XYZ file of C-alpha atoms in Angstrom:
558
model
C 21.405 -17.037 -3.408
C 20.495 -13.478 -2.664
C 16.933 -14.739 -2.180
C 18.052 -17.550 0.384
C 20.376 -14.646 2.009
C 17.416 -12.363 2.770
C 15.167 -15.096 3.898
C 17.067 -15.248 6.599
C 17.255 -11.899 7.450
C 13.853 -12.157 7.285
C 13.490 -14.564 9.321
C 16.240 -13.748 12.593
C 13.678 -10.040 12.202
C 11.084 -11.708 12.779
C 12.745 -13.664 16.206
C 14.503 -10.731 17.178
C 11.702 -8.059 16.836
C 9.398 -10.642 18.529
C 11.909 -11.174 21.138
C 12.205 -7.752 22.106
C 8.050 -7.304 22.352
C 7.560 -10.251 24.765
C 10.276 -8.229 26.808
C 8.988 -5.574 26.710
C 5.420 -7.383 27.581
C 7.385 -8.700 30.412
C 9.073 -6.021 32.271
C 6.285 -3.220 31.519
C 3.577 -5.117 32.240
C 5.032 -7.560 35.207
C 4.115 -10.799 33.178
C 5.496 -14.220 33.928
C 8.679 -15.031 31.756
C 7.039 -16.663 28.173
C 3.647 -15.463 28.868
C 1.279 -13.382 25.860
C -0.199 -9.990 26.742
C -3.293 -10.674 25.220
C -3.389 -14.127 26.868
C -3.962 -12.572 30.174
C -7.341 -13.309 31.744
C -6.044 -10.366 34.112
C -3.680 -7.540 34.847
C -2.426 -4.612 37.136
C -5.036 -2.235 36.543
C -3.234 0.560 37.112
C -0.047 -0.583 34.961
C -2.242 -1.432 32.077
C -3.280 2.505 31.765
C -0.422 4.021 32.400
C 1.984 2.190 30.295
C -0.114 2.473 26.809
C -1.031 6.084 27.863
C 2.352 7.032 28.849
C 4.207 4.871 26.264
C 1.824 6.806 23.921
C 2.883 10.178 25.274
C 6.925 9.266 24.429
C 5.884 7.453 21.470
C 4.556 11.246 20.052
C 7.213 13.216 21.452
C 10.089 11.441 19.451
C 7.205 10.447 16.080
C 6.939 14.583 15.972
C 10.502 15.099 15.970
C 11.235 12.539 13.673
C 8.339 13.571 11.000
C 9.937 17.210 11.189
C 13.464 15.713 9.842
C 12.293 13.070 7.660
C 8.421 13.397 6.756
C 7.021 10.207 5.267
C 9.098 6.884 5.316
C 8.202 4.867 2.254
C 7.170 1.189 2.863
C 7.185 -1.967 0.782
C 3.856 -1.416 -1.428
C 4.974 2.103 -1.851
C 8.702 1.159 -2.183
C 8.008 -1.186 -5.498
C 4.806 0.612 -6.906
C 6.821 4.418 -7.553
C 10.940 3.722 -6.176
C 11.701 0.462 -8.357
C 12.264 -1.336 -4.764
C 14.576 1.461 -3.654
C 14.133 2.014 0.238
C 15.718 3.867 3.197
C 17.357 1.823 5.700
C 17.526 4.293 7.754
C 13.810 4.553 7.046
C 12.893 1.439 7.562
C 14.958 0.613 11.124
C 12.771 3.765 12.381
C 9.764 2.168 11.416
C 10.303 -0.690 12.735
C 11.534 0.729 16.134
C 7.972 2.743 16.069
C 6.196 -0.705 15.376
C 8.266 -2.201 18.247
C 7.393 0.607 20.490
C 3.825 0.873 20.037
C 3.200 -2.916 20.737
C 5.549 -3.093 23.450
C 3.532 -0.746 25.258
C 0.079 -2.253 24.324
C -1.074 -0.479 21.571
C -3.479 -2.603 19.646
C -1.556 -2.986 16.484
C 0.041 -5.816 14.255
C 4.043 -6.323 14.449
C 3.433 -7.259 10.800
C 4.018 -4.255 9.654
C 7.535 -3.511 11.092
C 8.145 -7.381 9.975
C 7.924 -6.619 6.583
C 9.613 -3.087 6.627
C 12.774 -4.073 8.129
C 12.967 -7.201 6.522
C 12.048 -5.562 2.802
C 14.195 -2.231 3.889
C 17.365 -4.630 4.494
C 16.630 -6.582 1.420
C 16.758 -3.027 -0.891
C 19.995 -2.385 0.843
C 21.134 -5.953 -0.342
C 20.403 -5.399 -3.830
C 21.301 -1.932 -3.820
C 25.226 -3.079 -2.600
C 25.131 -5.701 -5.625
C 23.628 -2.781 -7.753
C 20.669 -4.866 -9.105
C 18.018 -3.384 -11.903
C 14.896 -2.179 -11.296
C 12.768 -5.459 -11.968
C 15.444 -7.349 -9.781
C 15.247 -4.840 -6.662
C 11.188 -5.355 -6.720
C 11.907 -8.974 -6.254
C 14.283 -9.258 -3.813
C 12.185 -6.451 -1.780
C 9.420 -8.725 -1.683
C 11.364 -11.528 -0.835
C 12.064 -9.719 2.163
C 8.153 -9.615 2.994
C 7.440 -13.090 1.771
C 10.471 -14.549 4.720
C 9.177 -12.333 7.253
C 5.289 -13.097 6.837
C 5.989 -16.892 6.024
C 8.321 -16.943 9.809
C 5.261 -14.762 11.504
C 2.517 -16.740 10.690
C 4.612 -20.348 10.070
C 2.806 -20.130 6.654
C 5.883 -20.620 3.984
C 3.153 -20.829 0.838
C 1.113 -17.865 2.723
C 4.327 -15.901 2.476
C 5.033 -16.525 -0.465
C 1.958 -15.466 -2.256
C 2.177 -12.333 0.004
C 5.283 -11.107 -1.487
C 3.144 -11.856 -5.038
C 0.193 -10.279 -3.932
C 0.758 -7.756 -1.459
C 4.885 -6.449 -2.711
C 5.822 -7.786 -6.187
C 1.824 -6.419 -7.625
C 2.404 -10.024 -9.691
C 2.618 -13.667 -10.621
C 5.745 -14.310 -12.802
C 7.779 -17.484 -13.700
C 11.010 -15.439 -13.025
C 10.150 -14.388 -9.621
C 8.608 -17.847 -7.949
C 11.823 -19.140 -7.468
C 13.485 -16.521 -5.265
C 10.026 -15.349 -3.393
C 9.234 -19.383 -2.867
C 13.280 -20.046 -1.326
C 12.984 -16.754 0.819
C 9.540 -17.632 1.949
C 10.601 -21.504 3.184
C 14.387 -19.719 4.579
C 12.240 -17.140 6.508
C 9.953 -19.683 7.630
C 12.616 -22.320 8.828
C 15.062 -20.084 10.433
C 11.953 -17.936 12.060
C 10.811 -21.518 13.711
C 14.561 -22.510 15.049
C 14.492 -19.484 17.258
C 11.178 -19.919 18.047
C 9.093 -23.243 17.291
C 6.301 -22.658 19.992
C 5.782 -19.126 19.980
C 5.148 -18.324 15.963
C 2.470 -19.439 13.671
C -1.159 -19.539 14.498
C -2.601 -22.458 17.119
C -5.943 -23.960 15.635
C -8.022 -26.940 16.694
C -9.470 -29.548 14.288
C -12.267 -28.782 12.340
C -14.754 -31.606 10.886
C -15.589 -31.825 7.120
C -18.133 -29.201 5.734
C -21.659 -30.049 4.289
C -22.379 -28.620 0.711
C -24.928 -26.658 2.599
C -21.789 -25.029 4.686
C -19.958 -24.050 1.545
C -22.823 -22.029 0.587
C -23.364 -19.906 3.888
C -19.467 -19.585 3.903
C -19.893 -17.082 0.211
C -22.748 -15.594 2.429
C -20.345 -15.036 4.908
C -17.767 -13.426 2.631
C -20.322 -10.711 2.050
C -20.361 -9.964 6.120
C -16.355 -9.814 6.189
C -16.218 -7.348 4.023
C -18.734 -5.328 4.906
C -17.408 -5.058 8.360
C -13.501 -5.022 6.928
C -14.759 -1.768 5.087
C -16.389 -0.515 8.536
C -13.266 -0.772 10.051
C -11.020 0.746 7.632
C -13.282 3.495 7.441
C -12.929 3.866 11.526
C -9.645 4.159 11.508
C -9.605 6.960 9.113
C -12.686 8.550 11.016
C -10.781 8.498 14.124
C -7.976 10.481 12.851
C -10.551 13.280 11.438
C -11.917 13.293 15.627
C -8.531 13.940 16.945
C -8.403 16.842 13.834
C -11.523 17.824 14.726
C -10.796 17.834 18.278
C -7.869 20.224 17.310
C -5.621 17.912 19.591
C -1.709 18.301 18.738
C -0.403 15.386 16.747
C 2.499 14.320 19.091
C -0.568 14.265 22.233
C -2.862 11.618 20.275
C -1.459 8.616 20.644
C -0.991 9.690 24.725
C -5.184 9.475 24.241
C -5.145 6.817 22.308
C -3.180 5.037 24.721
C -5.001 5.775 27.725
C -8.594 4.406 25.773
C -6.864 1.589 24.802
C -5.607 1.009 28.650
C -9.045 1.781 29.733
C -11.001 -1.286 27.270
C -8.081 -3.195 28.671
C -9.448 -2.932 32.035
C -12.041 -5.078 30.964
C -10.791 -7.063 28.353
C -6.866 -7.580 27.956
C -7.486 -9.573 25.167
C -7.170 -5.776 23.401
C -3.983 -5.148 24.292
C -1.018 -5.148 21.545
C -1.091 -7.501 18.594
C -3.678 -9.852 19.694
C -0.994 -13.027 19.004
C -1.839 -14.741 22.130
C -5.360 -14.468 22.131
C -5.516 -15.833 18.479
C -4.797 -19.608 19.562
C -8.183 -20.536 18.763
C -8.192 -23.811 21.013
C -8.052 -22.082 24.103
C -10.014 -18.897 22.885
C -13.209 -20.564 21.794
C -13.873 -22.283 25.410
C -14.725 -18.733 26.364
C -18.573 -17.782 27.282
C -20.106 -16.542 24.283
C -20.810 -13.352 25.959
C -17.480 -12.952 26.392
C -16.180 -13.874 22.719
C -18.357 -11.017 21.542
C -17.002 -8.572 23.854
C -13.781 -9.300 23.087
C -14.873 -8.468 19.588
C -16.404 -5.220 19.782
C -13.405 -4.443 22.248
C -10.960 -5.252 20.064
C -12.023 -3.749 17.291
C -12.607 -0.303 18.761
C -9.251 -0.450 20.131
C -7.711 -1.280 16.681
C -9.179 1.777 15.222
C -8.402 4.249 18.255
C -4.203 2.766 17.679
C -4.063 3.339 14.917
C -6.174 6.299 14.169
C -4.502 8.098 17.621
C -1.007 7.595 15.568
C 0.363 4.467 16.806
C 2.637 2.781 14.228
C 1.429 -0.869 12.956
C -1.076 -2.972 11.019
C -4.468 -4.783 10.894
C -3.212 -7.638 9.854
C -3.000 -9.511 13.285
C -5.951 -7.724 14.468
C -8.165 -9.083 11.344
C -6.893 -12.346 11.495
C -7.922 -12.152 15.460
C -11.660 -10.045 14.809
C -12.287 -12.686 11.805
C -11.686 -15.537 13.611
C -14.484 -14.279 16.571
C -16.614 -13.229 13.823
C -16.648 -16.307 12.110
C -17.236 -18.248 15.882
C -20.724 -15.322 16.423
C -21.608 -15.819 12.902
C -21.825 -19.885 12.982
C -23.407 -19.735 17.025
C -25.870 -17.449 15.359
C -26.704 -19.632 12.376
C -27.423 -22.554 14.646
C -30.154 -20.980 15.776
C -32.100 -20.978 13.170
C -33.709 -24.807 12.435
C -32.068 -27.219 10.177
C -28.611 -25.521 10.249
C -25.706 -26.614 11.674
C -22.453 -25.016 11.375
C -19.102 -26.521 12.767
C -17.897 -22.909 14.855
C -14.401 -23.363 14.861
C -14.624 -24.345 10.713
C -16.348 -20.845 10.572
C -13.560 -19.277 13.168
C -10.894 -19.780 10.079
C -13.455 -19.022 7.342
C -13.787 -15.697 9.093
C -10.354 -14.907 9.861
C -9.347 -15.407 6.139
C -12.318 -13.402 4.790
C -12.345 -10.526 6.618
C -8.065 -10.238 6.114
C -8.274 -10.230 2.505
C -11.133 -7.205 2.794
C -8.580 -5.482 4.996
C -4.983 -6.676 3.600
C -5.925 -8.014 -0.026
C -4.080 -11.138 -1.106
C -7.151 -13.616 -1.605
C -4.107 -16.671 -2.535
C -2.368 -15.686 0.990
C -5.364 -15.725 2.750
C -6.484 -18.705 1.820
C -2.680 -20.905 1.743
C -2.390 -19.561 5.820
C -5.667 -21.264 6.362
C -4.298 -24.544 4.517
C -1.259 -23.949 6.608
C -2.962 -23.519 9.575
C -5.353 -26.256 9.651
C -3.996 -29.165 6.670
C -8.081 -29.238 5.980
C -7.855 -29.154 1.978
C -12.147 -29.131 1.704
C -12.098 -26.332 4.685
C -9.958 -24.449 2.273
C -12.255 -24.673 -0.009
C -14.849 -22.891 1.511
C -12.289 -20.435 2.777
C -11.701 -20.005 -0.979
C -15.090 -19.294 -1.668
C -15.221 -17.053 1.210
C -12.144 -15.092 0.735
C -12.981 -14.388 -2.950
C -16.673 -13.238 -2.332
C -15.096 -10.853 0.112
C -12.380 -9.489 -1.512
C -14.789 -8.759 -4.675
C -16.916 -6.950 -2.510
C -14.293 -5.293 -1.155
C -12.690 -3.930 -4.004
C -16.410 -3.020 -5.836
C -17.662 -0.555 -3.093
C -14.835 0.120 -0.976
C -11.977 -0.041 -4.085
C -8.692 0.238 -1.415
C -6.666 -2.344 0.759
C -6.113 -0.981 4.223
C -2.909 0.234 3.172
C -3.404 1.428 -0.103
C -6.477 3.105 1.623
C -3.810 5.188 4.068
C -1.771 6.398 1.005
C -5.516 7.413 -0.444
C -6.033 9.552 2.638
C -2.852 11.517 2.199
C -3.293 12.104 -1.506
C -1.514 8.936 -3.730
C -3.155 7.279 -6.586
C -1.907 4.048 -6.129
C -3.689 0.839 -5.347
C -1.311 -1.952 -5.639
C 2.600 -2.550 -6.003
C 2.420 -2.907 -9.587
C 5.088 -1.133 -11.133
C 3.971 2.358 -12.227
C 6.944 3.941 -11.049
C 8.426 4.118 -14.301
C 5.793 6.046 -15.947
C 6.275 8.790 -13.660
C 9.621 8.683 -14.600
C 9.371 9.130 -18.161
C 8.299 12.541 -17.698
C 7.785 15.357 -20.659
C 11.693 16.773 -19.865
C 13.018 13.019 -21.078
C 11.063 13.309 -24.387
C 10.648 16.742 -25.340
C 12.989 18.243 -28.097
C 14.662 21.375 -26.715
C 16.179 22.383 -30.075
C 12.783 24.052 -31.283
C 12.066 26.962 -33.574
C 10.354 30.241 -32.503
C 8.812 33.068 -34.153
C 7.994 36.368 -33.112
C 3.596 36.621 -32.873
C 3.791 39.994 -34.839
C 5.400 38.609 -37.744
C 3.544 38.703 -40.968
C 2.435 35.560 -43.189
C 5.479 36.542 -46.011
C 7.895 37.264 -43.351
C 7.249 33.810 -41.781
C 7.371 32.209 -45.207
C 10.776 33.815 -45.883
C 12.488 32.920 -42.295
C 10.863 29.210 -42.615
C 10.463 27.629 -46.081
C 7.774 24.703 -46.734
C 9.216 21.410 -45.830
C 11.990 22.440 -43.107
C 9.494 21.739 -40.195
C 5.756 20.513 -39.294
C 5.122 23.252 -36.509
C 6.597 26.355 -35.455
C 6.166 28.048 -31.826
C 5.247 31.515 -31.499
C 6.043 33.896 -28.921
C 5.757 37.292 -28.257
C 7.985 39.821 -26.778
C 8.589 38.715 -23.811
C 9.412 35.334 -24.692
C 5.933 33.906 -23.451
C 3.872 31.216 -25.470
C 1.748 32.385 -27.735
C 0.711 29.447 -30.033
C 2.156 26.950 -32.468
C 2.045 28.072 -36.481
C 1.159 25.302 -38.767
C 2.815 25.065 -41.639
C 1.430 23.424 -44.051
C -1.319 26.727 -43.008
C 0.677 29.223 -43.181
C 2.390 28.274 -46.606
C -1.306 28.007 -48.115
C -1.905 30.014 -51.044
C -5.513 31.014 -49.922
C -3.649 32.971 -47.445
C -3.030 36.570 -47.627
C 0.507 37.484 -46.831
C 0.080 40.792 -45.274
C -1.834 38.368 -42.491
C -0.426 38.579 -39.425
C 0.347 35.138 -37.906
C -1.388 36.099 -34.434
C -4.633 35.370 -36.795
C -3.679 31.318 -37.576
C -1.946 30.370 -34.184
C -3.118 27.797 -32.810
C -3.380 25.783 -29.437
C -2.841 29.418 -27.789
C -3.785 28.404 -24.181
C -2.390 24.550 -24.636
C 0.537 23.566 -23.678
C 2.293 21.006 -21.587
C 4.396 21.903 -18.340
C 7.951 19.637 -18.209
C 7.671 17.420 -14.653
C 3.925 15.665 -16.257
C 4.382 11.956 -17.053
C 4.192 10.532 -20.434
C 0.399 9.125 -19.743
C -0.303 12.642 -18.869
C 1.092 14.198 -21.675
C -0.916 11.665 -23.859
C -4.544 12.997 -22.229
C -3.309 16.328 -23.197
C -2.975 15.495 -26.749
C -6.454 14.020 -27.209
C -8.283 16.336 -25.160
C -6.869 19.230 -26.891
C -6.808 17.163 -30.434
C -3.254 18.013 -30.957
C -0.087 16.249 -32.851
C 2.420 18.705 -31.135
C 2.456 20.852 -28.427
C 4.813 23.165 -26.565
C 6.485 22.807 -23.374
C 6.668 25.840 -21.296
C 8.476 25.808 -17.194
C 5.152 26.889 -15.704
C 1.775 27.845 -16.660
C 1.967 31.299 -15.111
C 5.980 32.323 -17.063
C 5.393 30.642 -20.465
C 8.400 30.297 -21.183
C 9.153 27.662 -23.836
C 11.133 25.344 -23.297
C 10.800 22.579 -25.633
C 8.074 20.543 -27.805
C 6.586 17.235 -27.761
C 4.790 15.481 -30.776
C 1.911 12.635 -29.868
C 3.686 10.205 -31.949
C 6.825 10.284 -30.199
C 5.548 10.245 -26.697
C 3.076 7.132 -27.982
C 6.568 5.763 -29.472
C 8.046 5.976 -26.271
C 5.364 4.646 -24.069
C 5.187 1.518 -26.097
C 8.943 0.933 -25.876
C 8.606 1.271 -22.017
C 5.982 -0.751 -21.683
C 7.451 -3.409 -23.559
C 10.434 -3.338 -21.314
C 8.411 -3.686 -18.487
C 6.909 -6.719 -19.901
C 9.923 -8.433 -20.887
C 11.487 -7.787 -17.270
C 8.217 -8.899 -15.571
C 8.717 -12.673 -17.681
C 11.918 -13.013 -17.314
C 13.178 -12.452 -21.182
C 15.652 -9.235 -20.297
């Protein structure tokens, strides 16, 4: 029920945020009522530079002030990979305005993105009122994404196996229920607002030859080479404006007026790219053309988004694919005794070069089955899609978005759960209640003050309180000792210890690299102060009692 409920949500997002773009479109740019941006074959010249450069200039002004107050908003992946699903709404309704904002005014980014935050930020603060666990709250988040992608794209399976993918990090017999109703809610309430406007538009393709399926893996190897090149430009553009020393809240004023300027030739590059992606009407285009609208719009995707507008490349890959795969097959044909169908190779390249960018090979391909009904053209997309997404992740080894949480200095590549490991941190397992010795202290003091069998280790300090080492006592009660020794002579681990805030995996590295069964826990490396100790058995203990729960919660048995 709370599955169906946010699949709706999803889905009036999706209409309403939509809604509010193509007005914006409409009054900023003069367009006729339920005309696309990028649909234009021509506009104002000088409205189509000042609005992206000026929208780009307010856009930084209030992204500044915001990132002073509130730093980095947490999204989706992010959301169910470290929070357990847990999200700010507050968060998530400025991200989505930001999203809003930069398309409105003709950035060239993907409304995807604020789709699936405000539809995943209002599904956390769903589950949050009904006070759901952690396993739960990572479902019902990407329920949230499946509705909104399945009413974007009118792709129900697509979103579906997006919130798997791309949200949940998983395939699980517990979850396919809710993601699968929120997915077909989203899609069906999406459509009743608007039936003609969402999904993608694609001709009819004719059947492939066997000789077709081959070139398509071929293919795959292009996509995401050139989905790695663009990631990579995005990411080099921001280091230009650094480099350039310009002021954050001035770059996307820049990046606006570039983007206005390839507009002057090319509209096609202007916002999401939505309207230029109905293939039927795209493809009739001179050749010449097709390819400029390529290289156009795929500089201006990199300058958006590098400049600081707020959005995704999921639009814009589905649109850069689709004229790659339209070159690629015109180009084959040259060569004698090859004959590729260029609208087959239009959706071959629009799913391959997505999954380099966005990941989500099963997504990928079910939006092309959505998109055309061709089961043997899925097929090859198949082929395609996995060729590129192994390439993808073997030299490149980062999503698009996994690839901007590289860049600012997180580990994580997917929304797998790993949250809860840095949770269990050394605090949560450590025994505070631990015995301490002065480092002066002779062998027959030591004896005296702690007889053989009342502990395994003993933590010595000297006098100040600091670390010093850890006594053994099975070593210090030895008879081949001499007990005039002082114990400074048998500590050891003197310069090992662990510090409370690392995470039980962590805390396990320590103990083989320093070959260890206990160690002590000090507050910082610099005071020493000991706090506590942690054995290797009990941290291993715990581990694999977490990690069980997490695999009972991810089937469906807790």
């Amino acid at each position: 029920m709370l599955a169906a409920l946010v699949g709706a949500v999803a889905g009036l997002v999706v209409a309403g945020m939509g809604a509010v773009v193509a007005l914006m479109h409409t009054l900023l740019f003069k367009l006729p009522p339920g005309e696309r941006l990028s649909a234009q074959v021509s506009v104002d010249p000088l409205t189509v530079f000042l609005v992206p450069c000026l929208g780009g200039l307010l856009f930084g002004l209030v992204s500044a002030y915001i990132a002073r107050r509130r730093g980095t908003e947490v999204d989706p992946v992010e959301a169910n990979a470290l929070h357990g699903g847990r999200m700010s709404m507050r968060g998530s309704l400025i991200v989505a305005g930001q999203t809003l904002w930069s398309s409105g005014v003709g950035a060239s980014v993907g409304l995807e993105a604020g789709y699936t935050q405000l539809a995943s930020g209002l599904a956390s603060k769903i589950g949050g009122a009904f006070r759901l666990r952690r396993s739960d709250m990572r479902v019902l988040v990407g329920c949230g994404a499946a509705g909104a992608i399945a009413g974007a794209f009118g792709a129900p399976l697509g979103g579906a196996f997006y919130g798997f993918e791309l949200i949940i990090g998983s395939y699980a017999a517990a979850s396919l229920a809710p993601v699968g109703i929120a997915a077909l809610v989203g899609y069906l309430v999406a459509r009743a607002f608007e039936a003609d406007r969402l999904g993608i538009d694609a001709g009819a393709v004719s059947t492939l030859a066997v000789q077709d399926i081959a070139i398509a893996a071929a293919f795959g190897l292009v996509a995401a080479g050139f989905g790695i090149a663009l990631m990579r430009g995005v990411a080099a553009c921001e280091k230009l404006f650094a480099w350039a020393r310009v002021k954050p809240w001035l770059r996307p004023m820049l990046g606006g007026a570039l983007v206005g300027l390839l507009a002057l030739i090319s509209p096609q590059v202007l916002s999401s790219g939505h309207g230029a992606l109905h293939l039927t009407g795209l493809f009739n285009l001179p050749l010449e053309t097709i390819a400029l609208i390529f290289v156009l719009k795929s500089i201006a995707s990199m300058i958006s988004l590098g400049s600081g507008f707020r959005g995704g490349l999921f639009f814009a890959a589905l649109l850069l694919g689709s004229l790659g795969g339209q070159l690629f097959a015109t180009g084959m044909n040259l060569i004698p005794g090859i004959h590729l169908e260029p609208d087959a190779f239009a959706i071959i390249g629009m799913s391959a070069l997505s999954v380099s960018v966005i990941g989500g090979p099963l997504t990928m391909t079910f939006i092309a089955l959505e998109t055309t009904g061709d089961l043997w053209l899925s097929t090859a997309v198949l082929i395609a899609v996995i060729i590129s997404m192994q390439v993808t992740r073997e030299f490149f080894g980062y999503s698009f978005t996994t690839w901007r949480f590289h860049l600012r200095g997180e580990t994580i590549r997917s929304a797998a759960d790993v949250g809860w490991i840095r949770d269990l941190t050394v605090a949560q397992m450590m025994r505070a209640d631990v015995r301490t010795t002065p480092v002066e202290t002779t062998v027959d003091a030591f004896r005296q003050a702690f007889p053989l069998g009342a502990t395994n280790q003993v933590i010595a300090v000297d006098d100040d309180g600091r670390y010093a080492g850890m006594v053994i006592m099975a070593e210090a009660h030895s008879t081949e000792l001499p007990g005039t020794k002082p114990l400074r002579d048998i500590l050891h681990h003197a310069d090992h210890m662990l510090l409370a805030q690392l995470t039980v995996q962590e805390a396990i590295a320590a103990f083989d690299g320093f070959e260890a069964e206990a160690l002590a826990v000090v507050d910082t490396a610099e005071r020493r102060q000991v706090i506590g100790m942690l054995t290797e058995a009990h941290a291993l203990r715990r581990y694999s009692d977490a990690s069980e729960r997490q695999r009972r919660e991810l089937l469906g048995e807790l």
